[in-house]
Coordinates of C-alpha atoms in Angstrom, one line a residue:
M1 CA 22.2 -17.9 -24.5
R2 CA 20.8 -17.3 -21.1
K3 CA 19.7 -20.7 -19.9
I4 CA 23.6 -21.5 -21.2
T5 CA 25.4 -18.7 -18.8
L6 CA 23.6 -19.8 -15.5
A7 CA 23.9 -23.6 -16.2
F8 CA 27.7 -22.5 -16.5
V9 CA 27.7 -20.8 -13.5
S10 CA 26.1 -22.9 -11.7
V11 CA 28.5 -25.5 -12.2
F12 CA 31.6 -23.5 -11.8
I13 CA 29.8 -22.8 -8.4
L14 CA 29.8 -26.7 -7.9
Q15 CA 33.2 -26.9 -8.8
T16 CA 34.6 -24.6 -6.1
A17 CA 33.8 -26.4 -2.6
A18 CA 37.4 -25.4 -1.1
Y19 CA 36.6 -21.8 -1.6
S20 CA 37.0 -20.0 2.3
Q21 CA 33.9 -18.5 3.6
S22 CA 35.9 -16.0 5.3
K23 CA 37.2 -14.1 2.5
G24 CA 33.3 -14.9 0.5
Y25 CA 31.1 -16.8 -0.7
I26 CA 29.2 -17.4 -4.2
A27 CA 25.9 -18.8 -3.7
L28 CA 22.9 -19.4 -6.0
N29 CA 19.6 -17.4 -5.3
I30 CA 16.0 -17.4 -6.0
G31 CA 12.6 -15.3 -4.6
P32 CA 10.1 -13.6 -5.9
S33 CA 10.6 -10.3 -7.8
V34 CA 8.1 -7.4 -6.9
P35 CA 7.2 -4.9 -9.4
V36 CA 6.8 -1.2 -8.8
N37 CA 5.0 2.3 -9.5
D38 CA 4.8 2.6 -13.1
F39 CA 6.3 -1.0 -13.9
K40 CA 3.6 -2.9 -12.2
S41 CA 0.7 -0.5 -13.3
S42 CA -2.2 -1.5 -15.4
D43 CA -3.6 1.5 -15.5
P44 CA -5.2 1.6 -19.6
N45 CA -4.8 5.3 -19.1
N46 CA -0.9 5.4 -18.2
T47 CA 0.9 5.5 -21.2
N48 CA 3.9 4.3 -19.0
A49 CA 2.4 1.4 -17.8
G50 CA 4.7 -1.8 -17.8
Y51 CA 1.4 -4.2 -16.6
A52 CA 4.0 -6.3 -15.2
K53 CA 2.9 -9.2 -12.0
T54 CA 5.1 -10.1 -9.1
G55 CA 8.0 -12.8 -11.0
F56 CA 10.5 -14.5 -9.8
N57 CA 14.0 -13.7 -9.8
L58 CA 16.8 -16.8 -10.5
D59 CA 20.2 -15.5 -9.8
V60 CA 23.9 -16.2 -9.2
S61 CA 26.5 -14.1 -6.8
A62 CA 29.8 -13.7 -5.0
G63 CA 31.3 -11.5 -2.8
Y64 CA 34.9 -11.2 -2.3
K65 CA 36.5 -9.5 0.4
L66 CA 39.4 -7.4 0.1
G67 CA 39.9 -6.2 3.7
K68 CA 38.2 -7.1 6.9
Y69 CA 35.0 -5.2 6.5
L70 CA 34.7 -4.6 2.7
G71 CA 35.3 -6.3 -0.5
L72 CA 33.7 -6.7 -4.1
S73 CA 30.6 -7.8 -5.6
G74 CA 28.8 -9.7 -8.8
M75 CA 26.4 -10.7 -10.0
I76 CA 24.4 -12.6 -12.8
R77 CA 20.5 -12.9 -12.5
H78 CA 17.4 -13.7 -14.8
T79 CA 13.6 -11.9 -13.6
A80 CA 10.6 -13.4 -15.4
H81 CA 7.0 -11.2 -15.5
N82 CA 3.9 -12.4 -16.6
I83 CA 1.8 -9.3 -17.5
E84 CA -1.9 -8.3 -15.9
L85 CA -4.2 -7.8 -19.0
Q86 CA -7.5 -7.6 -17.1
T87 CA -8.0 -4.1 -16.7
I88 CA -7.3 -3.8 -20.7
E89 CA -10.5 -6.1 -21.3
T90 CA -12.5 -4.6 -18.6
S91 CA -11.7 -1.0 -20.1
L92 CA -12.6 -2.3 -23.7
Q93 CA -15.4 -3.9 -22.4
N94 CA -17.2 -0.6 -20.3
N95 CA -16.3 1.4 -23.4
Y96 CA -17.5 -0.4 -26.2
Y97 CA -19.9 -2.8 -24.2
Q98 CA -21.4 -4.1 -27.8
I99 CA -18.3 -5.8 -28.4
G100 CA -16.6 -8.7 -27.1
W101 CA -13.0 -8.7 -25.9
Q102 CA -9.8 -10.7 -25.3
A103 CA -6.8 -9.9 -24.1
T104 CA -4.2 -13.0 -24.4
Q105 CA -0.4 -13.0 -23.8
Q106 CA 1.8 -14.6 -25.7
A107 CA 4.9 -13.4 -24.0
G108 CA 5.7 -11.9 -21.0
W109 CA 8.9 -9.4 -19.6
D110 CA 12.3 -11.4 -19.7
I111 CA 14.9 -10.0 -18.2
M112 CA 18.8 -10.5 -17.3
N113 CA 20.9 -8.7 -15.1
Y114 CA 25.2 -8.5 -14.8
M115 CA 26.4 -6.8 -12.4
V116 CA 29.5 -5.8 -10.7
G117 CA 29.7 -3.3 -7.4
G118 CA 31.4 -3.5 -3.8
Y119 CA 29.9 -4.8 -0.8
G120 CA 30.3 -5.0 3.4
S121 CA 30.6 -7.9 5.1
F122 CA 29.9 -7.3 9.3
P123 CA 29.6 -9.8 11.7
V124 CA 26.2 -9.8 14.0
G125 CA 27.1 -9.9 17.6
K126 CA 29.7 -13.1 18.6
S127 CA 27.9 -15.4 16.2
S128 CA 28.9 -16.6 12.6
T129 CA 26.2 -14.8 11.1
T130 CA 27.3 -11.3 9.6
F131 CA 25.0 -8.5 7.8
D132 CA 26.2 -7.8 4.4
V133 CA 25.3 -4.7 2.2
R134 CA 25.9 -4.4 -1.4
A135 CA 25.7 -1.9 -3.8
M136 CA 26.1 -2.8 -7.8
I137 CA 25.9 -1.4 -11.8
G138 CA 25.4 -3.1 -14.6
V139 CA 24.0 -3.9 -17.4
L140 CA 20.7 -5.0 -18.2
S141 CA 19.2 -6.3 -21.2
A142 CA 15.4 -7.1 -21.1
T143 CA 12.5 -8.6 -23.6
S144 CA 9.7 -6.5 -23.7
P145 CA 5.7 -8.6 -23.7
A146 CA 3.7 -9.7 -26.4
Y147 CA -0.2 -9.7 -26.3
T148 CA -2.7 -9.6 -28.6
I149 CA -6.4 -7.8 -27.9
T150 CA -9.5 -9.5 -30.0
G151 CA -12.5 -8.2 -30.6
T152 CA -15.4 -10.3 -31.8
S153 CA -19.1 -8.9 -32.8
G154 CA -21.3 -11.5 -34.1
S155 CA -19.5 -13.3 -36.6
A156 CA -17.0 -10.4 -37.4
I157 CA -13.3 -10.7 -35.6
A158 CA -10.8 -8.3 -35.9
W159 CA -7.5 -8.6 -33.9
A160 CA -4.4 -6.2 -32.4
K161 CA -0.9 -7.6 -31.4
Q162 CA 2.2 -5.4 -29.7
N163 CA 5.0 -8.0 -30.7
S164 CA 8.1 -8.0 -28.3
A165 CA 11.4 -6.7 -28.8
S166 CA 14.8 -6.6 -27.1
S167 CA 17.0 -3.4 -25.2
S168 CA 19.4 -2.6 -22.8
A169 CA 20.3 -0.6 -20.4
I170 CA 22.4 0.5 -17.4
S171 CA 21.0 -1.0 -14.5
N172 CA 22.1 -0.1 -10.1
L173 CA 21.1 -1.8 -7.5
I174 CA 21.0 -1.4 -4.0
G175 CA 20.6 -4.3 -0.9
C176 CA 21.4 -6.2 2.2
G177 CA 20.5 -9.1 3.6
F178 CA 22.1 -11.8 6.0
R179 CA 24.6 -14.4 5.6
F180 CA 24.4 -17.8 8.4
D181 CA 27.0 -20.5 8.3
A182 CA 25.5 -24.1 7.4
G183 CA 28.0 -26.1 7.8
K184 CA 31.8 -25.8 7.2
R185 CA 31.4 -24.8 3.7
T186 CA 28.3 -23.8 3.4
C187 CA 26.3 -21.0 4.4
V188 CA 22.5 -20.2 3.7
L189 CA 21.2 -16.5 2.5
L190 CA 18.5 -14.3 2.9
S191 CA 18.2 -11.1 1.0
L192 CA 16.4 -7.7 0.0
D193 CA 17.6 -5.8 -3.0
Y194 CA 16.3 -2.7 -5.1
I195 CA 16.9 -2.9 -9.1
V196 CA 15.7 0.5 -11.4
S197 CA 16.7 0.7 -15.0
E198 CA 15.0 2.2 -18.0
P199 CA 15.4 0.8 -21.1
E200 CA 14.2 1.9 -24.6
F201 CA 12.9 0.0 -26.9
K202 CA 13.0 0.5 -30.5
N203 CA 10.9 0.0 -33.8
V204 CA 8.3 -2.5 -32.0
V205 CA 6.0 -4.3 -34.3
L206 CA 2.4 -3.4 -33.8
S207 CA 0.0 -5.7 -36.0
Y208 CA -3.5 -5.6 -36.7
S209 CA -5.9 -7.6 -39.0
F210 CA -7.5 -4.6 -40.5
Q211 CA -4.8 -2.4 -41.5
G212 CA -1.2 -4.6 -41.4
N213 CA 2.0 -3.1 -39.4
E214 CA 3.4 -0.2 -37.7
T215 CA 6.3 0.6 -35.4
T216 CA 6.5 2.6 -32.0
T217 CA 9.2 3.3 -29.8
F218 CA 8.8 3.7 -25.8
K219 CA 10.6 3.5 -22.5
E220 CA 10.3 1.3 -19.5
K221 CA 11.2 2.3 -16.2
I222 CA 11.8 -1.3 -14.5
N223 CA 11.7 -0.8 -10.7
T224 CA 11.7 -4.2 -8.6
W225 CA 11.8 -5.4 -5.3
N226 CA 13.7 -8.5 -5.0
F227 CA 13.7 -11.2 -1.9
G228 CA 16.1 -14.3 -2.3
F229 CA 17.2 -17.3 -0.5
G230 CA 20.4 -18.5 -1.6
I231 CA 22.9 -21.6 -0.8
G232 CA 26.6 -20.7 -1.1
I233 CA 29.7 -22.2 -0.4

């Protein structure tokens, strides 16, 4: 569904080449997503740790002026983060050194944001470059990571696995950037924004080789700084 959504919007962009930049823009953007706070933490002693590594964003964004400087904005964004499991291995090895440990990722963080809000576009001097700011609210849909921890001692092997789960929550964004004219119908965008959300993942399945399954529930504060480079019309 996410691939279909992004593909549809991308085709829509290509078919709207007559869109007037003086009234706004439609753009395709890509760039790194940097996790912060608990979402970045890989401390095994932090029960709120998200273990997220720096990931990437791919989004379609748009802005439309309602006046000289202010208008409305919208965005659909896909974000993906692999997870850092080395600290779990190290902690287990330090505490249970007689056992060989391995932590393996099956799936990382997979996140979709659907957002709307307001934006302002202000000219930089007498050039065609603008400084844009935006504040948005929307819905974040996230899938949590899946990973397996395996312990080996001689011929004995045991493992524990956390399975993926899905959840949605309200998300908020503030951001800014520059938009440069690159032709009559083309512009280049450089952007920076901060997103925060806190989805709750319910009935996450934990599987064990030695005792079957159980479920757990947890919240994750998803906080990221996102950098973007985009081409728009």
